[in-house]
Coordinates of C-alpha atoms in Angstrom, one line a residue:
M1 CA 84.5 150.2 77.4
P2 CA 84.9 147.0 79.3
D3 CA 81.7 145.1 80.0
L4 CA 81.6 142.8 83.0
K5 CA 79.0 139.9 83.0
L6 CA 78.2 137.2 85.6
Y7 CA 76.4 134.1 84.6
T8 CA 74.4 132.0 87.0
V9 CA 73.7 128.3 87.2
A10 CA 70.2 129.0 85.7
D11 CA 71.8 130.9 82.9
L12 CA 74.1 128.0 81.9
R13 CA 71.2 125.5 82.2
E14 CA 69.1 127.7 79.8
W15 CA 72.0 127.9 77.4
L16 CA 72.8 124.1 77.4
E17 CA 69.2 122.6 77.7
N18 CA 67.2 125.1 75.7
N19 CA 69.8 126.7 73.4
R20 CA 69.0 130.1 74.8
P21 CA 72.2 131.8 75.9
A22 CA 72.4 135.0 77.9
E23 CA 74.1 137.9 76.0
G24 CA 77.8 137.0 75.6
L25 CA 77.5 133.5 76.9
S26 CA 79.1 130.8 74.5
E27 CA 81.6 128.0 74.5
R28 CA 84.4 130.6 74.2
V29 CA 83.5 131.6 77.8
I30 CA 83.2 128.2 79.3
A31 CA 83.4 124.8 77.5
P32 CA 79.9 123.2 77.4
T33 CA 81.3 119.9 79.0
R34 CA 82.6 121.9 82.0
A35 CA 79.4 124.0 82.2
W36 CA 77.3 120.8 82.1
S37 CA 79.4 119.3 84.9
I38 CA 79.1 122.4 87.2
I39 CA 75.4 122.8 86.8
H40 CA 75.1 119.2 88.2
N41 CA 77.3 119.8 91.1
P42 CA 75.5 118.6 94.2
Y43 CA 75.9 122.0 96.0
V44 CA 74.9 124.5 93.4
K45 CA 71.8 126.8 93.5
D46 CA 70.1 128.3 90.5
E47 CA 71.1 131.7 91.6
D48 CA 74.7 131.1 92.0
A49 CA 77.1 133.0 89.8
I50 CA 79.6 130.6 88.5
V51 CA 81.1 132.2 85.5
A52 CA 82.5 135.7 85.1
A53 CA 83.6 137.3 81.7
I54 CA 84.7 140.7 80.6
F55 CA 84.3 142.1 77.1
E56 CA 86.0 145.1 75.5
D57 CA 83.9 146.5 72.6
G58 CA 82.1 143.2 72.3
E59 CA 85.3 141.1 72.3
L60 CA 86.0 138.4 74.9
A61 CA 89.0 139.7 77.0
A62 CA 89.0 137.5 80.1
Y63 CA 87.0 134.9 81.9
T64 CA 86.9 132.4 84.9
A65 CA 84.6 130.0 86.5
S66 CA 84.1 128.5 89.9
F67 CA 82.2 125.6 91.5
P68 CA 81.2 124.8 95.1
D69 CA 82.4 122.2 97.5
M70 CA 81.7 121.4 101.1
L71 CA 84.4 122.0 103.8
E72 CA 82.8 120.2 106.8
S73 CA 79.5 121.9 106.9
K74 CA 80.4 125.1 105.1
R75 CA 79.9 125.7 101.4
V76 CA 83.1 127.0 99.8
W77 CA 84.2 127.7 96.3
W78 CA 87.1 126.6 94.0
A79 CA 88.3 129.1 91.3
S80 CA 89.0 127.5 87.9
T81 CA 89.9 128.4 84.4
L82 CA 91.0 131.9 84.8
Y83 CA 92.4 133.3 81.6
C84 CA 93.1 136.6 79.9
Y85 CA 93.8 136.9 76.1
P86 CA 97.3 138.2 75.5
K87 CA 96.0 141.4 73.7
F88 CA 94.2 142.4 76.8
T89 CA 96.9 141.8 79.5
G90 CA 98.1 144.6 81.6
K91 CA 94.5 146.0 82.1
G92 CA 93.7 144.1 85.2
Y93 CA 90.9 142.2 83.7
G94 CA 92.0 138.9 85.3
L95 CA 91.7 140.5 88.7
I96 CA 88.4 141.9 87.9
V97 CA 86.8 138.6 86.8
A98 CA 88.4 136.6 89.6
G99 CA 87.5 139.4 92.2
S100 CA 84.0 139.8 91.0
L101 CA 83.2 136.1 91.2
A102 CA 84.9 135.7 94.6
E103 CA 82.8 138.7 95.8
A104 CA 79.7 137.0 94.7
H105 CA 80.5 134.1 97.0
E106 CA 82.4 136.1 99.7
P107 CA 86.2 136.2 99.3
D108 CA 86.8 134.3 102.6
L109 CA 84.9 131.3 101.0
T110 CA 87.1 131.1 97.8
Y111 CA 90.1 128.8 97.3
D112 CA 92.4 128.1 94.4
R113 CA 94.5 125.1 93.6
W114 CA 97.3 124.5 91.1
G115 CA 97.2 128.0 89.6
A116 CA 99.6 129.6 87.2
Q117 CA 101.8 132.3 88.7
E118 CA 99.6 135.1 87.3
T119 CA 96.6 133.5 89.2
V120 CA 98.5 133.2 92.4
E121 CA 99.4 136.9 92.0
I122 CA 95.8 137.8 91.5
F123 CA 94.8 135.9 94.7
H124 CA 97.4 137.7 96.6
H125 CA 95.8 141.0 95.5
L126 CA 92.5 139.6 96.9
G127 CA 94.3 139.1 100.2
H128 CA 94.8 135.3 100.0
Q129 CA 97.9 133.5 101.3
T130 CA 99.6 130.8 99.2
V131 CA 101.4 127.6 100.1
Y132 CA 102.9 125.0 97.9
T133 CA 102.8 121.3 97.9
S134 CA 104.7 118.6 95.9
R135 CA 103.4 116.8 92.8
Y136 CA 105.5 114.1 91.3
H137 CA 105.9 113.1 87.6
L138 CA 107.5 110.1 86.2
S139 CA 107.9 110.0 82.3
D140 CA 110.0 109.6 79.2
K141 CA 112.4 112.5 78.5
K142 CA 110.8 115.3 76.6
I143 CA 112.7 115.8 73.4
D144 CA 112.5 118.7 70.9
S145 CA 112.1 116.6 67.7
N146 CA 112.1 119.8 65.5
T147 CA 116.0 119.7 65.5
L148 CA 118.2 117.2 64.0
R149 CA 119.8 116.3 67.4
G150 CA 116.2 116.1 68.8
K151 CA 115.2 113.7 66.1
L152 CA 118.1 111.5 66.8
A153 CA 117.6 111.6 70.5
A154 CA 113.9 110.6 69.9
C155 CA 114.9 107.7 67.7
V156 CA 117.4 106.5 70.4
Q157 CA 114.7 106.8 73.2
S158 CA 112.2 104.9 71.1
F159 CA 114.7 102.2 70.4
R160 CA 115.6 101.8 74.1
K161 CA 111.9 101.6 74.9
A162 CA 111.4 98.9 72.3
L163 CA 114.3 96.9 73.9
H164 CA 113.0 97.5 77.4
T165 CA 111.3 94.5 78.8
W166 CA 108.4 95.3 81.2
P167 CA 108.2 92.9 84.1
K168 CA 105.4 90.6 84.6
P169 CA 102.7 91.6 87.2
S170 CA 103.7 91.2 90.7
K171 CA 102.9 88.2 92.8
A172 CA 101.7 90.3 95.7
N173 CA 98.7 88.8 97.6
Y174 CA 95.8 91.1 96.6
S175 CA 92.5 91.1 94.7
L176 CA 90.6 94.1 93.2
R177 CA 87.2 95.3 92.6
Y178 CA 86.5 98.1 90.1
A179 CA 83.8 100.6 90.3
L180 CA 82.4 103.6 88.6
F181 CA 81.5 105.3 91.9
I182 CA 82.5 105.5 95.5
D183 CA 80.3 103.2 97.5
G184 CA 79.6 103.2 101.2
E185 CA 82.4 100.7 102.0
A186 CA 85.0 102.6 100.0
Y187 CA 84.0 105.9 101.5
A188 CA 84.1 104.6 105.2
F189 CA 87.6 103.2 104.4
M190 CA 88.6 106.6 103.1
Q191 CA 87.4 108.3 106.2
A192 CA 89.3 105.9 108.4
H193 CA 92.5 106.3 106.5
K194 CA 92.6 109.8 105.5
G195 CA 95.6 110.5 107.9
I196 CA 96.8 114.1 107.8
D197 CA 94.7 115.1 104.7
L198 CA 93.5 118.6 105.1
W199 CA 90.0 117.4 104.4
L200 CA 88.1 114.6 102.8
R201 CA 85.6 115.5 100.1
K202 CA 82.0 114.5 100.8
Q203 CA 80.9 111.2 99.1
D204 CA 78.4 113.0 96.8
M205 CA 81.1 115.4 95.7
L206 CA 83.5 112.4 94.8
N207 CA 80.7 110.8 92.9
W208 CA 79.9 114.1 91.0
I209 CA 83.6 114.2 89.9
L210 CA 83.3 110.6 88.5
R211 CA 79.9 111.0 87.0
Y212 CA 80.3 114.5 85.5
P213 CA 83.9 114.9 84.4
L214 CA 85.1 118.3 83.3
R215 CA 86.7 116.8 80.3
Q216 CA 85.5 114.4 77.6
G217 CA 87.5 112.1 75.3
C218 CA 86.8 112.3 71.6
T219 CA 87.8 110.3 68.6
L220 CA 89.0 113.2 66.4
P221 CA 90.2 115.9 68.8
D222 CA 92.2 117.5 65.9
R223 CA 89.0 118.3 64.2
V224 CA 87.6 120.2 67.1
E225 CA 87.8 124.0 67.2
K226 CA 89.6 125.1 70.2
D227 CA 89.0 128.7 70.6
L228 CA 88.7 128.2 74.3
H229 CA 92.0 128.1 76.2
F230 CA 90.6 125.6 78.7
T231 CA 89.1 123.2 76.2
S232 CA 87.4 120.1 77.4
Y233 CA 88.1 118.0 74.4
T234 CA 90.9 115.5 74.6
Q235 CA 91.7 112.2 72.8
S236 CA 91.2 110.0 75.7
Y237 CA 89.9 110.4 79.3
A238 CA 88.5 108.0 81.8
Y239 CA 88.3 107.3 85.5
Q240 CA 88.6 104.0 87.5
V241 CA 87.8 103.5 91.0
V242 CA 89.9 100.6 92.4
K243 CA 89.3 98.8 95.7
V244 CA 92.2 96.5 96.9
Y245 CA 91.5 93.5 99.1
V246 CA 94.0 91.3 101.0
D247 CA 92.6 88.1 102.4
Q248 CA 89.1 89.5 101.5
Q249 CA 89.5 92.6 103.7
L250 CA 89.6 96.1 102.1
Q251 CA 93.0 97.7 102.5
G252 CA 93.2 100.3 99.8
V253 CA 91.1 102.6 97.7
Y254 CA 92.3 104.8 94.8
V255 CA 91.0 106.6 91.8
L256 CA 93.0 106.4 88.6
R257 CA 92.6 108.8 85.8
M258 CA 93.8 108.1 82.2
H259 CA 94.4 111.3 80.1
D260 CA 96.0 111.1 76.7
G261 CA 98.6 108.5 77.9
A262 CA 99.2 110.0 81.3
L263 CA 98.1 107.9 84.3
S264 CA 97.2 110.0 87.4
V265 CA 96.5 108.6 90.9
V266 CA 93.9 111.1 91.8
Y267 CA 92.9 109.9 95.2
L268 CA 94.9 107.3 97.3
Y269 CA 94.0 105.8 100.6
Y270 CA 95.5 102.7 102.1
A271 CA 96.2 100.9 105.4
K272 CA 99.8 101.5 106.2
E273 CA 100.5 97.8 107.1
Y274 CA 99.4 97.0 103.6
R275 CA 101.2 99.7 101.7
D276 CA 103.3 97.3 99.6
E277 CA 100.3 95.3 98.3
V278 CA 98.4 98.5 97.4
F279 CA 101.5 100.0 95.8
A280 CA 102.2 96.8 93.9
S281 CA 98.6 96.9 92.5
I282 CA 99.3 100.4 91.1
V283 CA 102.5 99.2 89.6
D284 CA 100.7 96.3 88.0
H285 CA 98.3 98.9 86.4
I286 CA 101.3 100.7 85.1
I287 CA 102.8 97.5 83.6
A288 CA 99.4 96.7 81.9
I289 CA 98.7 100.2 80.7
R290 CA 102.4 101.4 79.9
P291 CA 101.4 105.1 80.2
K292 CA 103.7 107.8 78.9
E293 CA 103.6 109.4 82.2
V294 CA 102.6 108.7 85.9
I295 CA 101.5 111.5 88.2
T296 CA 100.9 111.5 92.0
D297 CA 101.0 113.7 95.0
D298 CA 102.0 110.8 97.2
N299 CA 105.7 110.9 98.0
E300 CA 106.0 107.3 99.1
L301 CA 104.2 106.0 96.0
W302 CA 106.5 108.3 93.8
M303 CA 109.5 106.7 95.4
Y304 CA 108.2 103.1 95.1
V305 CA 107.4 103.5 91.4
R306 CA 110.6 105.3 90.7
S307 CA 112.5 102.5 92.1
K308 CA 111.2 100.1 89.5
G309 CA 113.1 102.0 86.7
F310 CA 110.2 102.3 84.2
F311 CA 110.8 105.8 83.3
A312 CA 113.8 107.9 82.4
K313 CA 112.7 111.1 83.9
S314 CA 111.5 111.8 87.5
Q315 CA 110.4 115.4 88.4
E316 CA 109.0 117.2 91.4
E317 CA 106.8 120.3 90.8
K318 CA 105.2 122.6 93.3
A319 CA 101.5 123.1 93.1
S320 CA 100.0 126.3 94.6
F321 CA 97.2 126.3 97.1
S322 CA 95.8 129.8 97.7
I323 CA 93.5 130.3 100.7
P324 CA 91.9 133.1 102.5
A325 CA 94.2 134.9 105.0
S326 CA 91.8 134.0 107.7
V327 CA 92.4 130.3 107.4
Q328 CA 94.9 128.7 109.8
L329 CA 96.7 125.7 108.4
D330 CA 98.5 123.1 110.5
T331 CA 102.2 122.8 109.9
N332 CA 101.8 119.3 108.7
F333 CA 99.0 118.5 106.3
N334 CA 98.5 116.6 103.1
L335 CA 96.5 117.4 99.9
Q336 CA 95.3 114.8 97.4
L337 CA 96.0 115.2 93.7
G338 CA 92.3 115.6 93.1
D339 CA 91.7 118.5 95.6
G340 CA 90.5 121.8 94.1
D341 CA 89.9 121.4 90.3
S342 CA 93.1 119.3 89.8
F343 CA 90.9 116.2 89.3
A344 CA 90.2 117.7 85.7

């Protein structure tokens, strides 16, 4: 018989801080790093249910989690890490765990971003509507090196990259300040330059993301057991808050994330008249870091970086945004890459 369990903030805290887990609660249900982050979210309450799991004859079958955010003055919830083990698919367990957690917070207050197709279908069953926004990738060509042709292609690509001369940093007129948090100056700038963004996260929410990341870098990730589908362990993981000044005036703020060789522009705000200086500063980061991949939700930045010819492959994907049916969206709006749980 299936056994559904909901775990609260208090349950997770008792597990993590005192090693007293509630029945069934373990790192197979939610990664400790992710759980530690969520219990320090600025909007959680001890009684909030934030993890749902279903067991069949004592075996974990499916699980999901969520965390709160503030939309204007209303507390809403982001769904995250929905997964059903293959041997249990077809039984509706994904719908049960997602639906039970949404019901605990009221379904009209639950949102989902960048979900797999199965997740999108589950939220359709819950009555949500889904729209899609663009996400852009610039990278080396992915090659299957398990075949002889693939090995040859990989050698050719590596040879071409070795011959490729990266340009020197630009001569654009800008200076930078780095930070570990969003300060008052940066947040006021973001408020003034959010444009058609659907919303701007609260300052304390942004700083929660920076201070309590959902992932952690580790020196020997191959030695870590990864029973959990949404593992938090990765080889390298770090954020940088970058403030861009032109003639000593703040003209841009962005957050960069380095994750196993991929550089993501998680949040990006800039004065339109100083777009080229802000974009040049991002390109200079790319030249210095030489990432394997660059990811952004900003079309103009994507086009700008693509024009530099650093990467062989340019790709656009569609990221889902599932919202309650009662929510009315403007026909023209923008989402930042970090919205939802995409900052992870």
